[in-house]
Amino acid sequence: MRTTRLLLAALALTAIATPATLATAGTTAVSDPARAELRGIVEDVVGATGKRYGVKDDAGHVMDTVKIIQDTTGGYLAVSHHLASDGHFRVNLATSTDLLNWHWVRELAGSNTGPASQPTIAQASNGGFVMAWEQEQAGGGNNHLAFRYYANRADLLAGRVTRSFDAPRRLSSCAEGTPNIYGITLSPDIDHSTIDLGGHYWWNCDRDRQQRGRLTNFNSWTTSAQPNFDNALLHWGVGGNIGDRDQVSFRGYSFGLIEGQYTKGDFGSWRTFVFDYQTGNADRTTIHTNAGSTAFANPTVTSLRAPNGQPALVMTLFIPSEGAGSGESGELIYYKTY
């Protein structure tokens, strides 16, 4: 996924997939070979360098919708959510030395904020961390995007928040959420910054659709719908939700993984697509797991160094029970060196 700071500078807020950037059917785009290579890596779970199904941390929390980034001091950091015994989602922080075994550090959101889910995290150029998630009020409802800033690694591990912002809903009266962070620009600090963010909004309070927004100076939020992003999946017959996504720079081009639900309400119809930010087109994937799972949701992808020091891509997917092969339901982490 990326580090998010590797996002191409030319990708402006409005340039996700405008008609002028869409590739004409039958033409060849310069990003095609890189996209095909990326798709092959994403599809080949069986041949991954390392993988783990049904991931939990060492405290026993499931690590659903996990987002992994490189820890610049060594190893890896991850945020994820789990469903607590009170029926509310909580966001957790964990560390790892090998990408597959995770040590629970602490809860970052949920107990004090109301239900919190779908977290993502990115490190800024000054060493601070921006975390975003989908926040729900206690008792349910009012789903919206929430942001927190931690000034350094020690503060993140201690849960000490420096800046907080909860974004008002702009596009839906019902729900907005599932964030990913495209980039963080400091000019020169978090109080003079731009955070470029993707998310979904509940279109007509009926189906999730794509949005992209900016958090400016950690106190001002603007966002807009991205219908051409949606169109890339609608082209393939996706009739349900178009939701969670992530972005990565690979072979000098910008790509994304995004989930699409073919049939509204059918968890077994979730699939993951590779999105090309250069052309505005998406490729369907046929993901091969050891036991033949067929449904894949909540994708993330991060470019980092593998435990052996080689460049690698680490992917995470949630495998719903409705489309899971034997022993494969829950969160999947897998990585491939290249």
Coordinates of C-alpha atoms in Angstrom, one line a residue:
M1 CA 0.0 0.0 0.0
R2 CA 2.4 2.0 -0.5
T3 CA 4.0 4.0 1.6
T4 CA 1.5 6.7 1.2
R5 CA 4.2 9.3 0.8
L6 CA 5.2 7.7 -2.5
L7 CA 2.0 8.8 -4.2
L8 CA 2.7 10.5 -7.4
A9 CA 2.6 14.3 -7.0
A10 CA 0.6 14.6 -10.2
L11 CA -2.4 12.8 -8.8
A12 CA -4.5 15.8 -7.8
L13 CA -7.8 15.4 -5.8
T14 CA -9.9 15.6 -8.9
A15 CA -7.7 13.3 -11.1
I16 CA -8.7 9.8 -9.9
A17 CA -10.4 8.9 -13.1
T18 CA -11.7 11.7 -15.3
P19 CA -13.0 10.8 -18.8
A20 CA -9.9 12.3 -20.3
T21 CA -7.7 9.8 -18.5
L22 CA -9.7 6.7 -19.3
A23 CA -7.9 4.4 -21.7
T24 CA -9.7 3.6 -24.9
A25 CA -10.7 0.0 -25.4
G26 CA -8.1 -1.9 -27.3
T27 CA -5.3 0.6 -26.7
T28 CA -2.2 -0.1 -24.7
A29 CA -1.2 2.0 -21.7
V30 CA 2.4 2.4 -20.5
S31 CA 1.3 1.2 -17.1
D32 CA -0.1 -2.1 -18.5
P33 CA 2.9 -4.3 -17.8
A34 CA 3.3 -3.1 -14.2
R35 CA -0.4 -3.5 -13.6
A36 CA -0.3 -7.1 -14.9
E37 CA 2.7 -7.9 -12.7
L38 CA 0.9 -6.4 -9.7
R39 CA -2.3 -8.3 -10.5
G40 CA -0.3 -11.6 -10.7
I41 CA 1.3 -10.9 -7.3
V42 CA -2.1 -10.2 -5.7
E43 CA -3.7 -13.2 -7.2
D44 CA -1.1 -15.8 -6.2
V45 CA -1.6 -16.3 -2.4
V46 CA -0.4 -19.9 -2.8
G47 CA 3.0 -18.8 -4.2
A48 CA 3.5 -15.9 -1.7
T49 CA 6.8 -15.6 0.1
G50 CA 4.9 -15.7 3.4
K51 CA 1.2 -15.9 4.4
R52 CA -1.2 -16.5 7.3
Y53 CA -4.9 -17.1 7.4
G54 CA -7.3 -16.1 10.2
V55 CA -4.7 -13.7 11.7
K56 CA -4.9 -12.9 15.4
D57 CA -2.5 -11.0 17.7
D58 CA -0.8 -12.5 20.7
A59 CA -3.6 -11.3 22.9
G60 CA -6.2 -13.2 21.0
H61 CA -7.8 -10.3 19.1
V62 CA -8.7 -11.0 15.5
M63 CA -6.9 -8.5 13.3
D64 CA -9.7 -7.7 10.8
T65 CA -9.2 -5.0 8.1
V66 CA -5.5 -4.8 9.2
K67 CA -3.3 -2.1 7.6
I68 CA 0.5 -2.7 7.8
I69 CA 3.3 -0.2 7.4
Q70 CA 7.1 -0.3 7.9
D71 CA 8.4 0.7 11.3
T72 CA 11.4 2.9 10.6
T73 CA 13.0 1.7 13.8
G74 CA 12.8 -1.9 12.6
G75 CA 9.9 -4.3 12.0
Y76 CA 6.4 -3.4 11.3
L77 CA 3.4 -1.5 12.7
A78 CA -0.3 -2.4 12.1
V79 CA -3.7 -1.1 13.0
S80 CA -6.8 -3.3 12.8
H81 CA -10.2 -3.8 14.4
H82 CA -12.0 -6.5 16.3
L83 CA -15.5 -7.0 17.7
A84 CA -15.3 -6.8 21.5
S85 CA -17.5 -8.7 23.9
D86 CA -19.8 -5.7 24.2
G87 CA -20.7 -5.9 20.5
H88 CA -18.7 -2.8 19.6
F89 CA -15.7 -2.6 17.3
R90 CA -12.3 -1.5 18.7
V91 CA -9.2 -0.3 16.9
N92 CA -5.9 -1.9 18.0
L93 CA -2.2 -1.3 17.4
A94 CA 0.3 -4.1 17.0
T95 CA 3.9 -4.7 16.2
S96 CA 5.8 -7.4 14.3
T97 CA 9.2 -8.5 13.3
D98 CA 8.2 -10.9 10.5
L99 CA 4.8 -9.6 9.1
L100 CA 3.0 -12.8 10.2
N101 CA 3.2 -12.9 14.0
W102 CA 1.8 -9.8 15.9
H103 CA 2.3 -8.4 19.3
W104 CA -0.7 -6.4 20.7
V105 CA 0.4 -3.0 22.0
R106 CA -2.8 -1.2 22.9
E107 CA -6.3 -0.1 21.9
L108 CA -6.3 3.2 20.1
A109 CA -10.0 3.8 19.6
G110 CA -13.4 2.3 20.6
S111 CA -13.7 2.2 24.4
N112 CA -13.7 6.0 24.9
T113 CA -14.9 7.1 21.4
G114 CA -17.8 4.8 20.7
P115 CA -17.5 2.0 18.1
A116 CA -14.4 2.4 15.9
S117 CA -13.5 0.3 12.8
Q118 CA -11.8 0.2 9.4
P119 CA -8.5 1.9 10.6
T120 CA -5.6 3.0 8.4
I121 CA -2.3 4.6 9.3
A122 CA 0.6 6.5 7.6
Q123 CA 3.8 8.1 8.7
A124 CA 4.5 11.7 7.9
S125 CA 7.9 13.0 6.8
N126 CA 8.6 14.4 10.3
G127 CA 8.2 11.0 11.9
G128 CA 4.6 11.6 13.2
F129 CA 1.7 9.3 12.4
V130 CA -1.7 10.0 11.1
M131 CA -4.4 7.5 11.8
A132 CA -7.9 7.5 10.4
W133 CA -10.9 5.2 10.9
E134 CA -14.7 5.0 10.7
Q135 CA -16.2 6.4 13.9
E136 CA -19.7 5.5 15.1
Q137 CA -21.5 7.1 18.0
A138 CA -22.2 5.1 21.1
G139 CA -25.5 3.3 20.5
G140 CA -25.0 3.2 16.7
G141 CA -25.3 5.6 13.8
N142 CA -23.6 8.8 12.8
N143 CA -20.8 7.0 11.0
H144 CA -18.1 9.4 9.9
L145 CA -14.3 9.7 9.4
A146 CA -12.2 10.4 12.4
F147 CA -8.5 11.5 12.4
R148 CA -5.8 11.4 15.1
Y149 CA -2.2 12.6 15.0
Y150 CA 0.6 11.1 17.1
A151 CA 3.8 13.3 17.1
N152 CA 6.2 10.4 17.1
R153 CA 6.5 6.6 17.5
A154 CA 6.7 6.8 21.3
D155 CA 3.5 8.7 21.4
L156 CA 1.8 6.2 19.1
L157 CA 2.8 3.3 21.2
A158 CA 1.6 5.1 24.3
G159 CA -1.6 6.3 22.7
R160 CA -0.8 10.0 23.3
V161 CA -2.8 12.0 20.8
T162 CA -1.5 15.4 19.7
R163 CA -4.3 16.5 17.3
S164 CA -7.9 15.2 16.8
F165 CA -10.5 15.9 14.1
D166 CA -13.8 14.3 13.4
A167 CA -15.0 15.1 9.9
P168 CA -18.6 16.1 9.3
R169 CA -20.5 14.1 6.7
R170 CA -20.7 15.9 3.4
L171 CA -22.0 13.4 0.9
S172 CA -24.4 11.1 2.8
S173 CA -26.9 11.7 5.6
C174 CA -26.3 8.1 6.7
A175 CA -22.6 7.1 6.7
E176 CA -19.1 7.9 5.5
G177 CA -16.1 5.8 6.3
T178 CA -13.5 3.1 5.3
P179 CA -10.5 5.5 4.9
N180 CA -7.2 5.1 3.1
I181 CA -4.5 7.7 3.2
Y182 CA -3.0 8.7 -0.2
G183 CA -0.5 11.2 1.1
I184 CA 0.6 13.6 3.9
T185 CA 2.1 17.0 3.1
L186 CA 3.6 19.1 5.9
S187 CA 4.2 22.8 5.3
P188 CA 6.1 22.5 7.6
D189 CA 4.1 20.9 10.4
I190 CA 0.8 19.2 11.1
D191 CA -0.9 22.5 11.8
H192 CA 0.1 23.5 8.3
S193 CA -0.6 20.3 6.4
T194 CA -2.7 18.6 3.8
I195 CA -3.8 15.0 4.2
D196 CA -5.2 13.4 1.0
L197 CA -7.7 10.7 1.8
G198 CA -10.0 8.2 0.2
G199 CA -13.2 6.9 1.6
H200 CA -16.7 5.7 0.8
Y201 CA -20.1 7.3 1.4
W202 CA -23.5 5.6 1.6
W203 CA -25.0 6.9 -1.7
N204 CA -28.8 7.4 -1.2
C205 CA -28.4 5.5 2.1
D206 CA -28.4 2.4 -0.1
R207 CA -25.0 1.5 -1.5
D208 CA -21.4 2.5 -0.7
R209 CA -19.7 4.7 -3.4
Q210 CA -16.3 6.4 -3.6
Q211 CA -15.2 9.8 -2.3
R212 CA -11.9 11.6 -2.0
G213 CA -11.1 14.4 0.4
R214 CA -8.6 16.7 2.0
L215 CA -8.0 17.4 5.6
T216 CA -6.3 20.8 5.8
N217 CA -4.3 22.0 8.8
F218 CA -6.0 19.2 10.8
N219 CA -9.1 21.4 11.2
S220 CA -10.8 21.7 7.8
W221 CA -12.4 18.9 5.7
T222 CA -13.5 19.0 2.1
T223 CA -14.5 16.0 0.0
S224 CA -16.2 15.1 -3.3
A225 CA -17.8 12.0 -4.9
Q226 CA -15.7 10.1 -7.4
P227 CA -18.2 8.6 -9.9
N228 CA -15.6 7.7 -12.5
F229 CA -13.8 5.6 -9.8
D230 CA -17.2 3.8 -9.3
N231 CA -17.6 3.4 -13.0
A232 CA -14.4 1.3 -13.2
L233 CA -16.1 -1.4 -11.1
L234 CA -19.7 -0.8 -12.4
H235 CA -18.2 -1.7 -15.8
W236 CA -17.7 -5.3 -14.5
G237 CA -21.3 -5.6 -13.3
V238 CA -20.7 -4.7 -9.6
G239 CA -24.3 -4.1 -8.3
G240 CA -23.7 -3.8 -4.5
N241 CA -21.3 -1.8 -2.5
I242 CA -18.1 -0.3 -3.8
G243 CA -16.1 0.3 -0.7
D244 CA -12.6 -0.1 0.9
R245 CA -9.5 0.7 -1.2
D246 CA -5.8 1.2 -0.8
Q247 CA -3.0 2.6 -3.0
V248 CA 0.6 1.7 -3.8
S249 CA 3.4 2.9 -6.0
F250 CA 4.7 0.0 -8.0
R251 CA 7.3 0.1 -10.8
G252 CA 6.9 3.8 -11.0
Y253 CA 3.1 3.8 -11.4
S254 CA 0.2 4.3 -9.0
F255 CA -2.2 1.5 -8.5
G256 CA -5.0 0.6 -6.1
L257 CA -6.8 -2.4 -4.7
I258 CA -10.5 -1.9 -4.2
E259 CA -13.4 -4.1 -3.1
G260 CA -16.6 -4.5 -5.1
Q261 CA -19.7 -6.5 -4.1
Y262 CA -21.5 -8.0 -7.0
T263 CA -24.8 -8.5 -5.2
K264 CA -26.1 -6.2 -2.5
G265 CA -26.3 -8.0 0.8
D266 CA -24.4 -11.1 -0.4
F267 CA -21.0 -11.3 1.5
G268 CA -20.0 -14.2 -0.7
S269 CA -20.0 -11.9 -3.8
W270 CA -17.2 -9.6 -2.5
R271 CA -14.3 -9.4 -5.0
T272 CA -11.1 -7.4 -5.2
F273 CA -10.0 -5.4 -8.2
V274 CA -6.8 -3.7 -9.3
F275 CA -7.3 -0.1 -10.2
D276 CA -5.0 1.8 -12.5
Y277 CA -4.8 5.5 -11.5
Q278 CA -3.1 6.4 -14.8
T279 CA -6.0 5.1 -17.0
G280 CA -8.9 5.1 -14.6
N281 CA -9.6 1.4 -15.5
A282 CA -9.9 -1.6 -13.2
D283 CA -8.9 -5.3 -13.7
R284 CA -10.9 -8.1 -12.1
T285 CA -8.7 -10.5 -10.1
T286 CA -8.9 -14.2 -9.7
I287 CA -7.3 -14.8 -6.3
H288 CA -5.9 -18.3 -5.6
T289 CA -5.7 -19.5 -2.0
N290 CA -4.6 -22.8 -0.7
A291 CA -8.2 -24.0 0.1
G292 CA -9.9 -22.2 -2.8
S293 CA -11.6 -19.2 -1.1
T294 CA -13.7 -17.2 -3.5
A295 CA -14.8 -14.0 -1.6
F296 CA -12.3 -11.2 -0.8
A297 CA -13.0 -7.8 0.8
N298 CA -11.2 -4.9 2.6
P299 CA -7.9 -5.1 0.6
T300 CA -4.8 -3.2 1.6
V301 CA -1.4 -3.2 -0.1
T302 CA 1.9 -1.8 1.2
S303 CA 5.3 -1.5 -0.4
L304 CA 8.0 -2.2 2.2
R305 CA 11.1 -4.3 3.0
A306 CA 10.5 -7.9 3.8
P307 CA 12.1 -9.5 6.9
N308 CA 15.0 -10.6 4.7
G309 CA 15.6 -7.0 3.5
Q310 CA 14.3 -7.5 0.0
P311 CA 11.6 -5.2 -1.5
A312 CA 8.2 -6.7 -1.1
L313 CA 4.5 -6.1 -1.3
V314 CA 2.3 -7.1 1.6
M315 CA -1.4 -7.5 1.0
T316 CA -4.2 -8.1 3.4
L317 CA -7.7 -9.3 2.6
F318 CA -10.8 -10.2 4.7
I319 CA -12.2 -13.5 3.7
P320 CA -16.0 -13.7 4.6
S321 CA -17.2 -17.0 5.8
E322 CA -19.7 -17.1 3.0
G323 CA -16.8 -17.5 0.4
A324 CA -14.1 -19.1 2.6
G325 CA -12.3 -22.3 1.9
S326 CA -11.7 -24.6 4.8
G327 CA -9.7 -22.9 7.6
E328 CA -9.4 -19.6 5.6
S329 CA -12.1 -17.3 6.9
G330 CA -11.1 -14.1 8.6
E331 CA -8.1 -11.9 7.9
L332 CA -5.4 -13.0 5.5
I333 CA -1.9 -11.5 5.4
Y334 CA 0.5 -12.5 2.6
Y335 CA 3.6 -10.9 1.1
K336 CA 5.8 -11.4 -1.9
T337 CA 9.4 -10.3 -2.4
Y338 CA 10.5 -9.1 -5.9

